PDB file of C-alpha atoms in Angstrom:
ATOM      1  CA  MET A   1     -16.359 -23.736   7.064  1.00 84.00           C
ATOM      2  CA  SER A   2     -14.038 -20.911   6.058  1.00 90.00           C
ATOM      3  CA  THR A   3     -14.441 -17.404   7.474  1.00 94.00           C
ATOM      4  CA  LEU A   4     -13.893 -14.042   5.851  1.00 96.00           C
ATOM      5  CA  HIS A   5     -12.820 -11.639   8.582  1.00 97.00           C
ATOM      6  CA  TYR A   6     -13.791  -8.051   7.758  1.00 98.00           C
ATOM      7  CA  ILE A   7     -11.966  -5.411   9.818  1.00 98.00           C
ATOM      8  CA  PHE A   8     -13.719  -2.133   9.099  1.00 98.00           C
ATOM      9  CA  ASP A   9     -15.296   1.049  10.341  1.00 98.00           C
ATOM     10  CA  PRO A  10     -18.764   2.306   9.372  1.00 97.00           C
ATOM     11  CA  LEU A  11     -17.339   5.806   8.769  1.00 97.00           C
ATOM     12  CA  CYS A  12     -14.452   4.610   6.595  1.00 97.00           C
ATOM     13  CA  GLY A  13     -14.908   5.579   2.958  1.00 97.00           C
ATOM     14  CA  TRP A  14     -12.814   2.726   1.626  1.00 97.00           C
ATOM     15  CA  CYS A  15     -14.945   0.295   3.624  1.00 98.00           C
ATOM     16  CA  TYR A  16     -17.890   1.693   1.662  1.00 98.00           C
ATOM     17  CA  ALA A  17     -15.850   1.013  -1.471  1.00 98.00           C
ATOM     18  CA  VAL A  18     -15.602  -2.708  -0.659  1.00 98.00           C
ATOM     19  CA  ALA A  19     -19.247  -3.081   0.406  1.00 98.00           C
ATOM     20  CA  PRO A  20     -20.235  -4.691  -2.946  1.00 98.00           C
ATOM     21  CA  LEU A  21     -17.478  -7.266  -2.429  1.00 98.00           C
ATOM     22  CA  LEU A  22     -18.900  -8.191   0.965  1.00 98.00           C
ATOM     23  CA  ARG A  23     -22.356  -8.554  -0.538  1.00 98.00           C
ATOM     24  CA  ALA A  24     -20.929 -10.940  -3.120  1.00 97.00           C
ATOM     25  CA  ALA A  25     -18.905 -12.844  -0.528  1.00 96.00           C
ATOM     26  CA  ARG A  26     -21.944 -13.641   1.572  1.00 94.00           C
ATOM     27  CA  GLU A  27     -23.309 -15.674  -1.358  1.00 92.00           C
ATOM     28  CA  VAL A  28     -20.274 -17.973  -1.427  1.00 92.00           C
ATOM     29  CA  PRO A  29     -21.256 -21.416  -0.113  1.00 89.00           C
ATOM     30  CA  GLY A  30     -19.335 -22.568   2.934  1.00 88.00           C
ATOM     31  CA  LEU A  31     -18.094 -19.079   3.801  1.00 93.00           C
ATOM     32  CA  SER A  32     -19.133 -17.085   6.839  1.00 93.00           C
ATOM     33  CA  ILE A  33     -18.342 -13.429   7.437  1.00 96.00           C
ATOM     34  CA  ALA A  34     -17.048 -12.162  10.792  1.00 97.00           C
ATOM     35  CA  LEU A  35     -17.321  -8.439  11.480  1.00 98.00           C
ATOM     36  CA  HIS A  36     -14.631  -6.579  13.396  1.00 98.00           C
ATOM     37  CA  GLY A  37     -15.396  -2.872  13.892  1.00 98.00           C
ATOM     38  CA  GLY A  38     -12.176  -1.001  14.561  1.00 96.00           C
ATOM     39  CA  GLY A  39     -13.400   2.219  16.174  1.00 97.00           C
ATOM     40  CA  MET A  40     -11.673   4.606  13.778  1.00 97.00           C
ATOM     41  CA  MET A  41     -13.439   7.705  15.118  1.00 97.00           C
ATOM     42  CA  THR A  42     -13.916   7.196  18.837  1.00 96.00           C
ATOM     43  CA  GLY A  43     -12.784   8.991  21.955  1.00 93.00           C
ATOM     44  CA  ALA A  44     -10.229  11.655  21.094  1.00 93.00           C
ATOM     45  CA  ASN A  45     -10.557  10.702  17.414  1.00 95.00           C
ATOM     46  CA  ARG A  46     -14.204  11.754  17.153  1.00 96.00           C
ATOM     47  CA  ARG A  47     -14.504  14.514  14.552  1.00 94.00           C
ATOM     48  CA  SER A  48     -16.802  17.424  13.934  1.00 95.00           C
ATOM     49  CA  ILE A  49     -17.513  18.300  10.334  1.00 96.00           C
ATOM     50  CA  THR A  50     -15.387  21.250   9.235  1.00 96.00           C
ATOM     51  CA  PRO A  51     -14.625  22.822   5.854  1.00 96.00           C
ATOM     52  CA  GLN A  52     -11.131  21.351   6.147  1.00 96.00           C
ATOM     53  CA  TRP A  53     -12.545  17.858   6.690  1.00 95.00           C
ATOM     54  CA  ARG A  54     -14.796  18.243   3.668  1.00 96.00           C
ATOM     55  CA  ASP A  55     -11.822  19.254   1.527  1.00 97.00           C
ATOM     56  CA  TYR A  56      -9.877  16.272   2.859  1.00 95.00           C
ATOM     57  CA  VAL A  57     -12.466  13.574   2.176  1.00 96.00           C
ATOM     58  CA  LEU A  58     -13.812  14.804  -1.173  1.00 97.00           C
ATOM     59  CA  PRO A  59     -10.893  13.477  -3.296  1.00 96.00           C
ATOM     60  CA  HIS A  60     -11.193  10.083  -1.601  1.00 96.00           C
ATOM     61  CA  ASP A  61     -14.952  10.019  -2.146  1.00 97.00           C
ATOM     62  CA  ARG A  62     -14.601  10.912  -5.815  1.00 96.00           C
ATOM     63  CA  ARG A  63     -11.997   8.206  -6.310  1.00 97.00           C
ATOM     64  CA  ILE A  64     -14.219   5.630  -4.606  1.00 98.00           C
ATOM     65  CA  ALA A  65     -17.142   6.570  -6.838  1.00 97.00           C
ATOM     66  CA  GLN A  66     -14.951   6.337  -9.938  1.00 97.00           C
ATOM     67  CA  LEU A  67     -13.451   2.961  -9.022  1.00 96.00           C
ATOM     68  CA  THR A  68     -16.561   1.245  -7.710  1.00 97.00           C
ATOM     69  CA  GLY A  69     -19.692   3.066  -8.822  1.00 96.00           C
ATOM     70  CA  GLN A  70     -20.812   3.370  -5.201  1.00 97.00           C
ATOM     71  CA  PRO A  71     -23.384   6.170  -4.884  1.00 97.00           C
ATOM     72  CA  PHE A  72     -22.667   9.453  -3.111  1.00 98.00           C
ATOM     73  CA  GLY A  73     -25.605  11.792  -2.708  1.00 98.00           C
ATOM     74  CA  GLU A  74     -26.010  15.535  -2.756  1.00 98.00           C
ATOM     75  CA  ALA A  75     -27.412  15.230   0.761  1.00 98.00           C
ATOM     76  CA  TYR A  76     -23.947  14.026   1.759  1.00 98.00           C
ATOM     77  CA  PHE A  77     -21.783  16.361  -0.337  1.00 97.00           C
ATOM     78  CA  GLU A  78     -23.853  19.516   0.120  1.00 97.00           C
ATOM     79  CA  GLY A  79     -25.701  18.610   3.310  1.00 98.00           C
ATOM     80  CA  LEU A  80     -23.811  16.532   5.867  1.00 98.00           C
ATOM     81  CA  LEU A  81     -20.340  17.661   4.764  1.00 98.00           C
ATOM     82  CA  ARG A  82     -21.404  21.286   5.239  1.00 97.00           C
ATOM     83  CA  ASP A  83     -23.106  20.713   8.599  1.00 97.00           C
ATOM     84  CA  THR A  84     -20.580  21.921  11.143  1.00 96.00           C
ATOM     85  CA  THR A  85     -22.864  20.825  13.999  1.00 96.00           C
ATOM     86  CA  ALA A  86     -22.551  17.161  12.985  1.00 96.00           C
ATOM     87  CA  VAL A  87     -20.163  14.885  14.880  1.00 95.00           C
ATOM     88  CA  MET A  88     -18.704  11.707  13.443  1.00 97.00           C
ATOM     89  CA  ASP A  89     -18.454   9.013  16.090  1.00 98.00           C
ATOM     90  CA  SER A  90     -17.871   5.373  15.170  1.00 98.00           C
ATOM     91  CA  ALA A  91     -19.127   3.983  18.470  1.00 98.00           C
ATOM     92  CA  PRO A  92     -22.932   4.335  18.089  1.00 98.00           C
ATOM     93  CA  PRO A  93     -23.122   2.850  14.563  1.00 98.00           C
ATOM     94  CA  THR A  94     -20.802   0.015  15.590  1.00 98.00           C
ATOM     95  CA  THR A  95     -23.024  -0.695  18.580  1.00 98.00           C
ATOM     96  CA  ALA A  96     -25.995  -0.752  16.204  1.00 98.00           C
ATOM     97  CA  ILE A  97     -24.202  -3.338  14.049  1.00 98.00           C
ATOM     98  CA  LEU A  98     -23.504  -5.487  17.124  1.00 98.00           C
ATOM     99  CA  ALA A  99     -27.139  -5.205  18.208  1.00 98.00           C
ATOM    100  CA  ALA A 100     -28.457  -6.174  14.768  1.00 98.00           C
ATOM    101  CA  GLU A 101     -26.098  -9.141  14.666  1.00 98.00           C
ATOM    102  CA  GLU A 102     -27.121 -10.300  18.123  1.00 98.00           C
ATOM    103  CA  LEU A 103     -30.839  -9.944  17.451  1.00 98.00           C
ATOM    104  CA  ALA A 104     -31.111 -11.436  13.995  1.00 98.00           C
ATOM    105  CA  GLY A 105     -27.692 -12.110  12.463  1.00 97.00           C
ATOM    106  CA  ARG A 106     -28.172  -8.871  10.492  1.00 98.00           C
ATOM    107  CA  GLY A 107     -24.927  -7.110  11.398  1.00 98.00           C
ATOM    108  CA  LEU A 108     -23.655  -6.915   7.826  1.00 98.00           C
ATOM    109  CA  ASP A 109     -27.045  -5.701   6.613  1.00 98.00           C
ATOM    110  CA  MET A 110     -26.925  -2.968   9.232  1.00 98.00           C
ATOM    111  CA  ALA A 111     -23.375  -2.025   8.227  1.00 98.00           C
ATOM    112  CA  HIS A 112     -24.424  -1.665   4.597  1.00 98.00           C
ATOM    113  CA  ARG A 113     -27.525   0.323   5.516  1.00 98.00           C
ATOM    114  CA  LEU A 114     -25.479   2.648   7.713  1.00 98.00           C
ATOM    115  CA  GLN A 115     -22.988   3.288   4.942  1.00 98.00           C
ATOM    116  CA  HIS A 116     -25.728   4.115   2.451  1.00 98.00           C
ATOM    117  CA  ALA A 117     -27.434   6.365   4.989  1.00 98.00           C
ATOM    118  CA  HIS A 118     -24.191   8.262   5.539  1.00 98.00           C
ATOM    119  CA  TYR A 119     -22.778   8.531   2.022  1.00 98.00           C
ATOM    120  CA  ALA A 120     -25.907   8.579  -0.129  1.00 98.00           C
ATOM    121  CA  GLU A 121     -28.507  10.098   2.195  1.00 98.00           C
ATOM    122  CA  GLY A 122     -26.326  12.382   4.312  1.00 98.00           C
ATOM    123  CA  ARG A 123     -27.800  11.181   7.596  1.00 98.00           C
ATOM    124  CA  ARG A 124     -26.174  11.418  11.024  1.00 98.00           C
ATOM    125  CA  ILE A 125     -25.499   7.767  11.769  1.00 98.00           C
ATOM    126  CA  ALA A 126     -24.179   8.522  15.256  1.00 97.00           C
ATOM    127  CA  ASP A 127     -27.660   9.684  16.344  1.00 97.00           C
ATOM    128  CA  GLN A 128     -29.699   7.043  18.134  1.00 96.00           C
ATOM    129  CA  ALA A 129     -32.955   8.158  16.536  1.00 97.00           C
ATOM    130  CA  VAL A 130     -31.425   7.567  13.089  1.00 98.00           C
ATOM    131  CA  LEU A 131     -30.137   4.173  14.185  1.00 98.00           C
ATOM    132  CA  GLN A 132     -33.572   3.174  15.444  1.00 98.00           C
ATOM    133  CA  ALA A 133     -35.150   4.253  12.163  1.00 98.00           C
ATOM    134  CA  LEU A 134     -32.625   2.204  10.178  1.00 98.00           C
ATOM    135  CA  ALA A 135     -33.236  -0.813  12.416  1.00 98.00           C
ATOM    136  CA  ALA A 136     -36.957  -0.519  11.702  1.00 98.00           C
ATOM    137  CA  GLU A 137     -36.223  -0.364   7.965  1.00 98.00           C
ATOM    138  CA  LEU A 138     -34.354  -3.656   8.313  1.00 98.00           C
ATOM    139  CA  GLY A 139     -37.400  -5.191   9.958  1.00 98.00           C
ATOM    140  CA  LEU A 140     -35.981  -5.284  13.482  1.00 98.00           C
ATOM    141  CA  GLU A 141     -38.377  -4.667  16.342  1.00 98.00           C
ATOM    142  CA  VAL A 142     -37.380  -1.232  17.601  1.00 98.00           C
ATOM    143  CA  ALA A 143     -37.864  -1.888  21.321  1.00 98.00           C
ATOM    144  CA  SER A 144     -35.740  -5.042  21.157  1.00 98.00           C
ATOM    145  CA  PHE A 145     -33.110  -3.248  19.093  1.00 98.00           C
ATOM    146  CA  THR A 146     -33.010  -0.348  21.556  1.00 98.00           C
ATOM    147  CA  ALA A 147     -32.627  -2.696  24.509  1.00 98.00           C
ATOM    148  CA  ALA A 148     -29.795  -4.567  22.794  1.00 98.00           C
ATOM    149  CA  PHE A 149     -28.169  -1.296  21.752  1.00 98.00           C
ATOM    150  CA  GLU A 150     -28.229   0.074  25.292  1.00 98.00           C
ATOM    151  CA  ARG A 151     -26.810  -3.141  26.707  1.00 98.00           C
ATOM    152  CA  LEU A 152     -23.995  -3.306  24.143  1.00 98.00           C
ATOM    153  CA  ALA A 153     -23.083   0.387  24.273  1.00 98.00           C
ATOM    154  CA  GLY A 154     -20.132   1.515  26.339  1.00 97.00           C
ATOM    155  CA  GLU A 155     -17.775  -1.163  27.618  1.00 98.00           C
ATOM    156  CA  ALA A 156     -19.068  -3.987  25.417  1.00 98.00           C
ATOM    157  CA  THR A 157     -18.461  -1.896  22.306  1.00 98.00           C
ATOM    158  CA  GLU A 158     -15.072  -0.752  23.598  1.00 98.00           C
ATOM    159  CA  GLN A 159     -14.085  -4.388  24.154  1.00 98.00           C
ATOM    160  CA  HIS A 160     -15.171  -5.147  20.605  1.00 98.00           C
ATOM    161  CA  PHE A 161     -12.870  -2.355  19.384  1.00 98.00           C
ATOM    162  CA  ARG A 162      -9.967  -3.792  21.395  1.00 98.00           C
ATOM    163  CA  ASP A 163     -10.596  -7.251  19.982  1.00 98.00           C
ATOM    164  CA  SER A 164     -10.796  -5.875  16.444  1.00 98.00           C
ATOM    165  CA  ARG A 165      -7.538  -3.987  16.783  1.00 96.00           C
ATOM    166  CA  HIS A 166      -5.946  -7.170  18.095  1.00 96.00           C
ATOM    167  CA  TRP A 167      -7.120  -8.893  14.911  1.00 96.00           C
ATOM    168  CA  LEU A 168      -5.683  -6.065  12.826  1.00 96.00           C
ATOM    169  CA  ALA A 169      -2.298  -6.431  14.520  1.00 96.00           C
ATOM    170  CA  ARG A 170      -2.418 -10.222  14.330  1.00 94.00           C
ATOM    171  CA  VAL A 171      -2.815 -10.262  10.559  1.00 94.00           C
ATOM    172  CA  GLY A 172      -0.479  -7.342   9.874  1.00 93.00           C
ATOM    173  CA  GLY A 173      -3.223  -5.075   8.566  1.00 93.00           C
ATOM    174  CA  GLN A 174      -2.413  -1.417   8.009  1.00 88.00           C
ATOM    175  CA  GLY A 175      -5.898   0.005   8.538  1.00 93.00           C
ATOM    176  CA  PHE A 176      -9.471  -0.267   7.389  1.00 96.00           C
ATOM    177  CA  PRO A 177     -10.647  -2.152   5.442  1.00 97.00           C
ATOM    178  CA  THR A 178      -8.627  -5.299   6.004  1.00 98.00           C
ATOM    179  CA  LEU A 179     -10.018  -8.637   4.803  1.00 97.00           C
ATOM    180  CA  VAL A 180      -8.586 -11.959   5.910  1.00 96.00           C
ATOM    181  CA  LEU A 181      -9.585 -15.430   4.773  1.00 95.00           C
ATOM    182  CA  GLU A 182      -9.419 -18.058   7.505  1.00 94.00           C
ATOM    183  CA  GLN A 183      -9.456 -21.600   6.183  1.00 90.00           C
ATOM    184  CA  ALA A 184     -11.011 -24.482   8.071  1.00 83.00           C
ATOM    185  CA  ASP A 185      -7.569 -25.503   9.325  1.00 87.00           C
ATOM    186  CA  GLY A 186      -6.992 -22.063  10.851  1.00 90.00           C
ATOM    187  CA  ALA A 187      -4.622 -20.773   8.161  1.00 92.00           C
ATOM    188  CA  LEU A 188      -4.964 -17.021   7.649  1.00 95.00           C
ATOM    189  CA  THR A 189      -4.427 -15.129   4.388  1.00 93.00           C
ATOM    190  CA  ARG A 190      -4.818 -11.383   4.076  1.00 95.00           C
ATOM    191  CA  ILE A 191      -6.627 -10.552   0.848  1.00 95.00           C
ATOM    192  CA  ASP A 192      -5.553  -7.745  -1.450  1.00 95.00           C
ATOM    193  CA  VAL A 193      -8.925  -6.465  -2.599  1.00 95.00           C
ATOM    194  CA  SER A 194      -7.620  -3.694  -4.861  1.00 94.00           C
ATOM    195  CA  PRO A 195      -7.859  -5.797  -8.068  1.00 96.00           C
ATOM    196  CA  PHE A 196     -11.504  -6.521  -7.275  1.00 97.00           C
ATOM    197  CA  LEU A 197     -12.825  -3.006  -6.652  1.00 97.00           C
ATOM    198  CA  GLY A 198     -15.907  -2.641  -8.796  1.00 97.00           C
ATOM    199  CA  GLN A 199     -15.806  -6.373  -9.667  1.00 97.00           C
ATOM    200  CA  PRO A 200     -17.799  -8.206  -6.986  1.00 98.00           C
ATOM    201  CA  ASP A 201     -18.470 -11.241  -9.183  1.00 97.00           C
ATOM    202  CA  ALA A 202     -14.752 -11.745  -9.747  1.00 97.00           C
ATOM    203  CA  PHE A 203     -14.153 -11.431  -6.023  1.00 97.00           C
ATOM    204  CA  ALA A 204     -16.772 -14.072  -5.257  1.00 96.00           C
ATOM    205  CA  ALA A 205     -15.293 -16.352  -7.919  1.00 94.00           C
ATOM    206  CA  ALA A 206     -11.845 -16.043  -6.355  1.00 93.00           C
ATOM    207  CA  LEU A 207     -13.253 -16.892  -2.949  1.00 94.00           C
ATOM    208  CA  ARG A 208     -15.105 -19.900  -4.345  1.00 91.00           C
ATOM    209  CA  GLN A 209     -11.866 -21.251  -5.674  1.00 88.00           C
ATOM    210  CA  GLN A 210     -10.191 -20.467  -2.333  1.00 72.00           C
ATOM    211  CA  VAL A 211      -7.433 -18.702  -4.218  1.00 40.00           C
ATOM    212  CA  PRO A 212      -5.979 -15.999  -1.942  1.00 46.00           C
ATOM    213  CA  ALA A 213      -4.971 -12.669  -3.404  1.00 38.00           C
ATOM    214  CA  ALA A 214      -1.306 -11.760  -3.651  1.00 31.00           C
ATOM    215  CA  ASP A 215       0.557 -11.574  -0.370  1.00 36.00           C
ATOM    216  CA  ALA A 216       1.840  -8.117  -1.237  1.00 33.00           C
ATOM    217  CA  ALA A 217       0.721  -5.204   0.892  1.00 35.00           C
ATOM    218  CA  GLU A 218      -2.671  -3.832  -0.053  1.00 41.00           C
ATOM    219  CA  MET A 219      -2.588  -1.100  -2.679  1.00 43.00           C
ATOM    220  CA  ILE A 220      -5.836   0.710  -1.952  1.00 43.00           C
ATOM    221  CA  PRO A 221      -5.947   3.649   0.442  1.00 51.00           C
ATOM    222  CA  HIS A 222      -6.645   2.733   4.046  1.00 52.00           C
ATOM    223  CA  CYS A 223      -8.452   4.571   6.777  1.00 57.00           C
ATOM    224  CA  GLY A 224      -6.520   4.362   9.999  1.00 50.00           C
ATOM    225  CA  LEU A 225      -7.078   5.898  13.384  1.00 46.00           C
ATOM    226  CA  ASP A 226      -5.581   9.151  12.088  1.00 48.00           C
ATOM    227  CA  GLY A 227      -7.514   9.213   8.812  1.00 47.00           C
ATOM    228  CA  CYS A 228      -7.104   7.926   5.268  1.00 54.00           C
ATOM    229  CA  THR A 229      -3.844   7.620   3.390  1.00 47.00           C
ATOM    230  CA  ASP A 230      -2.755   6.057   0.130  1.00 44.00           C
ATOM    231  CA  ALA A 231      -0.812   2.849   0.732  1.00 36.00           C
TER     232      ALA A 231
END
């Protein structure tokens, strides 16, 4: 079986942009998806919402919406992005993804639900109460999810971040998102997803044919540990 390695962060806008591609990829026979959360906003890189941050992310968000049709809600633009008491922290939502994956193999479902909650609904996805509510929406038993979350928080999540960053360095990725196709023989090919933004069916078709994208550096903007930049 081949594996699509997805190096991402739940608070990365361009990871939200490729979410439809991941949904399409999971329907490709013989392909599994491995999630590698990179911890973009953790530790010293955690961010409070400020007017400057809102001004910074808005052009990226508008470009994502234009290229992909991904929904952004007023609760995000005029709610969360104006809430200066909100803190963006990648660790709790990543832990929630790990817990959902461990409990029911629903890590990717949780990642997608978190992204929609953040960008469309303007919810604080670093808050445990929000994470528990989203887990319940996915049909996970809340007590079991909470127990898994508490066990995986802290060092286990930090180790996951270290492993993910090792993957990013191994494949020469420049930031998030980075997608890499691993063939059954172990060969790795980094995929340029920019031609497929807004075209999930074409992306799935390319994967079915096992035709890797061009080896050139990715052309879409990336979110790194210091924020998002145009490649």
